[in-house]
XYZ file of N, CA and C in Angstrom:
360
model
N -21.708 -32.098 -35.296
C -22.445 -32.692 -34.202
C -21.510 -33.564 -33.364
N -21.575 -33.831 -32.035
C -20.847 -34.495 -31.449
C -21.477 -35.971 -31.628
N -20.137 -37.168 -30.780
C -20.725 -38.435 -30.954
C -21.996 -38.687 -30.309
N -22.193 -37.870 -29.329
C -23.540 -38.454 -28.490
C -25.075 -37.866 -29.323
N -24.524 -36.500 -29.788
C -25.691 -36.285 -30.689
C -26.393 -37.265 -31.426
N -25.058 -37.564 -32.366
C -25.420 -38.807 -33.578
C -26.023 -39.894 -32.863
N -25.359 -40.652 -31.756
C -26.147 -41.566 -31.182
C -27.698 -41.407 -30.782
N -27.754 -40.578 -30.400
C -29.265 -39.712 -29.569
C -30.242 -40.080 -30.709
N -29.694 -39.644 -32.164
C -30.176 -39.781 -33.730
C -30.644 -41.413 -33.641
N -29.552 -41.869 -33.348
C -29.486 -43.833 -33.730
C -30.536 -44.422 -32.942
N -30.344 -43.886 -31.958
C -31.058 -44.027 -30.737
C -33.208 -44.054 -31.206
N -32.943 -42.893 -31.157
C -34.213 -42.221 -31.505
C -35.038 -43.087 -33.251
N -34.197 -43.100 -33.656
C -34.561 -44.278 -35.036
C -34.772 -45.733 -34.800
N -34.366 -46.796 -33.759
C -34.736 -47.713 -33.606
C -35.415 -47.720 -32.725
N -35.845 -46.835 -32.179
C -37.204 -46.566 -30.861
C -38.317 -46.164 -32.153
N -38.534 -45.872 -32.934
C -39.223 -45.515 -33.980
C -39.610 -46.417 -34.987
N -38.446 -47.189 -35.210
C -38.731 -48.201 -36.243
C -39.263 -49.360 -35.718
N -38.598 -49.340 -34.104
C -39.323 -51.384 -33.870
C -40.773 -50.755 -33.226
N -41.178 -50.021 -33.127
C -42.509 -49.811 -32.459
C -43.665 -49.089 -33.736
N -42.754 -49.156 -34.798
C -43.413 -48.649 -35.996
C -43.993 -47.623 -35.871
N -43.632 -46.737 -35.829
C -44.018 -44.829 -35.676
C -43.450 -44.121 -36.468
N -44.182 -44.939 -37.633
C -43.320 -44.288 -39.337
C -43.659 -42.524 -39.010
N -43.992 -41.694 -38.686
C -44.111 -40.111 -39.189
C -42.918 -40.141 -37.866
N -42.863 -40.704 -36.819
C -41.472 -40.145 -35.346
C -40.396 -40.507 -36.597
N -40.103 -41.598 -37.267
C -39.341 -42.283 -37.728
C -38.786 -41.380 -38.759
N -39.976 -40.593 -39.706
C -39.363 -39.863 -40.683
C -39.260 -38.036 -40.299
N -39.484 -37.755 -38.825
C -39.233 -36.744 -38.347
C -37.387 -36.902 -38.350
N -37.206 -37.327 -38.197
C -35.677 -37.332 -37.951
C -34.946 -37.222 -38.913
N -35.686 -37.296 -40.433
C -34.771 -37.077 -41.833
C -35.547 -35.428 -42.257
N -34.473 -35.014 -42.936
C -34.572 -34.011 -43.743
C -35.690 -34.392 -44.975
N -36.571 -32.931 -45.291
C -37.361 -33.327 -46.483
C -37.089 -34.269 -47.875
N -35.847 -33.800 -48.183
C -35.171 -34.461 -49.557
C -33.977 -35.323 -49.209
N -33.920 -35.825 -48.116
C -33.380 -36.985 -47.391
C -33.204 -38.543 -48.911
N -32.218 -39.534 -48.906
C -31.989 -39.751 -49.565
C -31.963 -41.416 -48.973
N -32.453 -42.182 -49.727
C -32.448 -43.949 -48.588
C -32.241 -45.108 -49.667
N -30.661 -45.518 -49.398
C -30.641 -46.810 -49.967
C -30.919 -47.658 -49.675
N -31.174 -49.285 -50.039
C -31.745 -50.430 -49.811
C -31.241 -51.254 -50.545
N -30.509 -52.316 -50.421
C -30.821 -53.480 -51.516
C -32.175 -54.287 -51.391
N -33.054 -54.364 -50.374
C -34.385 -54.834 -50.406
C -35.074 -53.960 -50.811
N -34.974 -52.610 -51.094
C -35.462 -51.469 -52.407
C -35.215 -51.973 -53.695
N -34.263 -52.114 -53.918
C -33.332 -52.552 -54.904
C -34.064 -53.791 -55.703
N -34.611 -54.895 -55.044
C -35.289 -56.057 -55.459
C -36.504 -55.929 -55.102
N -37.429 -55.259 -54.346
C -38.705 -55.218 -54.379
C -39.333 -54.240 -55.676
N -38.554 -53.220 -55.476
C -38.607 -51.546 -56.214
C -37.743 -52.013 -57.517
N -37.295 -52.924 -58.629
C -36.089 -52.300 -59.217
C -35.844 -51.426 -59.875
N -37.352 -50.483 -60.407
C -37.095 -49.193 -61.114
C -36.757 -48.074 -60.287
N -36.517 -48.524 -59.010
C -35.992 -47.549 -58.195
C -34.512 -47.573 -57.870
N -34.003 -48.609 -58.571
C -32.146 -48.930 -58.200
C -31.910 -48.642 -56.861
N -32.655 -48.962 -55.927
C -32.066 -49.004 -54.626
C -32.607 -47.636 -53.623
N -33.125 -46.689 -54.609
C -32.515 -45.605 -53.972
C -34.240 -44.721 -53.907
N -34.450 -43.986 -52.681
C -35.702 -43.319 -52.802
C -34.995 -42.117 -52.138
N -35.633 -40.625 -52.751
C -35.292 -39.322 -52.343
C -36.637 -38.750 -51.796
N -36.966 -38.425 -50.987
C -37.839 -37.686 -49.559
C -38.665 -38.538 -48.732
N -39.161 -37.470 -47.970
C -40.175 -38.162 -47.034
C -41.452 -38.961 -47.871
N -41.897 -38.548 -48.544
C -43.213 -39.429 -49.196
C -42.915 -40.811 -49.702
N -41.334 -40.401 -50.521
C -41.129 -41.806 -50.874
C -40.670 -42.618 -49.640
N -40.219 -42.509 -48.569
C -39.895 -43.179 -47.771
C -40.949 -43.627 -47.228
N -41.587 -43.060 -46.476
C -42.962 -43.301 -46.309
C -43.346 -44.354 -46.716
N -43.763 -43.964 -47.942
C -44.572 -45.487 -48.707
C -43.679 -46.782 -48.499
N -42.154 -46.762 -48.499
C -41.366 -47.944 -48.632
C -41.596 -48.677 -47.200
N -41.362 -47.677 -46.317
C -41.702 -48.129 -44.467
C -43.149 -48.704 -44.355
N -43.977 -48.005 -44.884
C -45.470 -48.330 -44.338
C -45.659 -49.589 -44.992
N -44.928 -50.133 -46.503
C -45.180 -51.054 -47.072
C -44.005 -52.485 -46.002
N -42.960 -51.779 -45.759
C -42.507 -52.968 -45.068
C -43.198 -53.002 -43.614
N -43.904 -52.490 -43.100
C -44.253 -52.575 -41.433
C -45.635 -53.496 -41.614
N -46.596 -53.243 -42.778
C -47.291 -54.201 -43.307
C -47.128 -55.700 -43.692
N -46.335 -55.629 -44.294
C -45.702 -56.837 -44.755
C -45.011 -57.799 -43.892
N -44.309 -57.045 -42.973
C -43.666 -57.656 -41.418
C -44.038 -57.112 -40.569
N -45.124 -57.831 -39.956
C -45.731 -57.068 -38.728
C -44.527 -57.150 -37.235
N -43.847 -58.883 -37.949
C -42.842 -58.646 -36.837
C -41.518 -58.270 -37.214
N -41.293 -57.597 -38.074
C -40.082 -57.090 -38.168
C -39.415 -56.412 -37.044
N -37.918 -56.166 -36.784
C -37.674 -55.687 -35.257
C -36.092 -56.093 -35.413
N -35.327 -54.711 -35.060
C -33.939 -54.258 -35.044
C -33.245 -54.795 -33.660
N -32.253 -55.427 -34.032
C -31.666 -55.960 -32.598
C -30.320 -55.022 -33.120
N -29.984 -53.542 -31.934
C -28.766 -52.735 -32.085
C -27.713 -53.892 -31.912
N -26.865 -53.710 -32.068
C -25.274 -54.513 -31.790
C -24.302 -53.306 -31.488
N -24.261 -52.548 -32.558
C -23.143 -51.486 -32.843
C -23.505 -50.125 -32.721
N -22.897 -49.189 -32.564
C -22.791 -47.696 -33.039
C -21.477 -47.013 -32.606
N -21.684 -46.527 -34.102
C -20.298 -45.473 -33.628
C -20.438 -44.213 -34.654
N -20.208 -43.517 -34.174
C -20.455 -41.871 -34.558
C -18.942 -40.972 -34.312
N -18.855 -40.112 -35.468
C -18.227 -39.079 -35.441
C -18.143 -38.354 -37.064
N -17.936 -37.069 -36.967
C -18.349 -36.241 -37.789
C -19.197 -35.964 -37.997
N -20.206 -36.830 -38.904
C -21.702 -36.396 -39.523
C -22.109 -37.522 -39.721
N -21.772 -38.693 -39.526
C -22.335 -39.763 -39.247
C -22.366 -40.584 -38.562
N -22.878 -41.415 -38.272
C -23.107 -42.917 -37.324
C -23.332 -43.903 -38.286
N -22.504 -44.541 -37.637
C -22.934 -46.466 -38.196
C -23.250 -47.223 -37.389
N -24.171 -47.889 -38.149
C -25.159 -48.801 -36.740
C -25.030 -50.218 -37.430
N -24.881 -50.958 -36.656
C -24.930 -52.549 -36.933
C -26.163 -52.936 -36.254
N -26.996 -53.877 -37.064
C -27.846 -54.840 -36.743
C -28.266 -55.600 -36.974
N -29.220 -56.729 -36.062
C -29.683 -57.947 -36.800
C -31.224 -57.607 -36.997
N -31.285 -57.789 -38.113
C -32.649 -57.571 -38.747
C -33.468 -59.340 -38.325
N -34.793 -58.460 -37.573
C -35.177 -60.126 -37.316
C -36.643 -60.033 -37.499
N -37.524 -61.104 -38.048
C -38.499 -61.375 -38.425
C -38.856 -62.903 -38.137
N -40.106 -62.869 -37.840
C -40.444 -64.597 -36.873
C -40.321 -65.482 -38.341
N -40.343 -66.322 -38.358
C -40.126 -67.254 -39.512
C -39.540 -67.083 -40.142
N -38.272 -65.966 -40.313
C -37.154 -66.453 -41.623
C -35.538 -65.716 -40.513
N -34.996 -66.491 -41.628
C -33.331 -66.356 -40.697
C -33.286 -65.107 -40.470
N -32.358 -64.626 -39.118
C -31.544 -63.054 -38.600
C -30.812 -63.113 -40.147
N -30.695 -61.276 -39.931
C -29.958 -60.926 -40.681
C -29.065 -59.823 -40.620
N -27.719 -60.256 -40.647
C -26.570 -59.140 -40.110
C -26.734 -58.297 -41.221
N -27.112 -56.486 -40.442
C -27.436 -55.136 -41.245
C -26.125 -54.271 -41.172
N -25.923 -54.002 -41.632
C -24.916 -52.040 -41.623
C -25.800 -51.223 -41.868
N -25.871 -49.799 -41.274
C -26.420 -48.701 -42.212
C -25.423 -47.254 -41.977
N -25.992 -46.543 -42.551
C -24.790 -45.157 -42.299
C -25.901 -44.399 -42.558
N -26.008 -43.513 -41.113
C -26.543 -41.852 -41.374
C -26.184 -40.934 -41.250
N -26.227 -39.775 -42.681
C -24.964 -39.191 -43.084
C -26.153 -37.848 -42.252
N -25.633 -37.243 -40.974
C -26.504 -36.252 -40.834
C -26.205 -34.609 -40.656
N -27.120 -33.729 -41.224
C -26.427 -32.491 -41.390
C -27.899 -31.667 -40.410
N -27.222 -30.348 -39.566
C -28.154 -29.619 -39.027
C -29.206 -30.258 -38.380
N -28.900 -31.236 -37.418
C -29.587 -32.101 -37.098
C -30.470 -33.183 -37.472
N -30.870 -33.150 -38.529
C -31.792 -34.310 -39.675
C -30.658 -35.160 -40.505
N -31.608 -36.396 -40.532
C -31.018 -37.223 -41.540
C -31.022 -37.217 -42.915
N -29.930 -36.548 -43.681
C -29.890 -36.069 -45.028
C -29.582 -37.467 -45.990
N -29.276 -38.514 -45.206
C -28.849 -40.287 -46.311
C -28.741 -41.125 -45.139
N -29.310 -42.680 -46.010
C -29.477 -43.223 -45.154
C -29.267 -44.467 -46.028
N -28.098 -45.043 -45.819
C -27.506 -46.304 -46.822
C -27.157 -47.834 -46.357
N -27.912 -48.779 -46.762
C -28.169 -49.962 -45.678
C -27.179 -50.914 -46.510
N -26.381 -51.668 -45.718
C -25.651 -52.892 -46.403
C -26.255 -54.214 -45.660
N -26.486 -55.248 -46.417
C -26.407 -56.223 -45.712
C -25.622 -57.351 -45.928
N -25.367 -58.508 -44.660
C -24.406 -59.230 -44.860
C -24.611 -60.352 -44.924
């Protein structure tokens, strides 16, 4: 895929996520798509971080869009080439501190096949 593809991807995921349009949001991953978290990681811990498809994602999104009604991605970064993009952001929610994000989407045949969040 070229860089603008991947962006188009990045693009299209935080138009999805801050307006909360979890099924646009999980159109863009592959069925058996793969999503790390360290806030998986400590909410989930029998999940070690890590959920494999759309259903499980699903439930993890619908449970955080509930939980933070104002949750909401401020882009900073992207950069793409090969099969992925990395996106920097500040994760922000009304009453508790910004929070500087990484993520990497590893994408194949157009869908998002992994999706691995660092935070800082």
């Amino acid at each position: 895929m070229t860089p603008e593809n991947l962006q188009s991807i990045a693009f299209r995921w935080f138009e999805a996520f801050n307006n909360k349009e979890l099924e646009k949001l999980l159109s863009l991953y592959d069925e058996e798509a793969q999503h790390f978290s360290p806030k998986l990681k400590i909410r989930q811990p029998e999940t070690n971080g890590l959920v494999v498809g759309k259903d499980a994602m699903r439930t993890w999104w619908q449970d955080a869009f509930d939980r933070l009604p104002t949750l909401h991605y401020k882009v900073t970064s992207l950069t793409a080439n090969g099969d992925r993009v990395f996106m920097e952001y500040v994760r922000q929610v009304i009453d508790e501190e910004d929070m500087l994000v990484a993520e990497v989407l590893e994408v194949r045949h157009g869908k998002i096949i992994s999706s691995r969040v660092y935070h800082g």
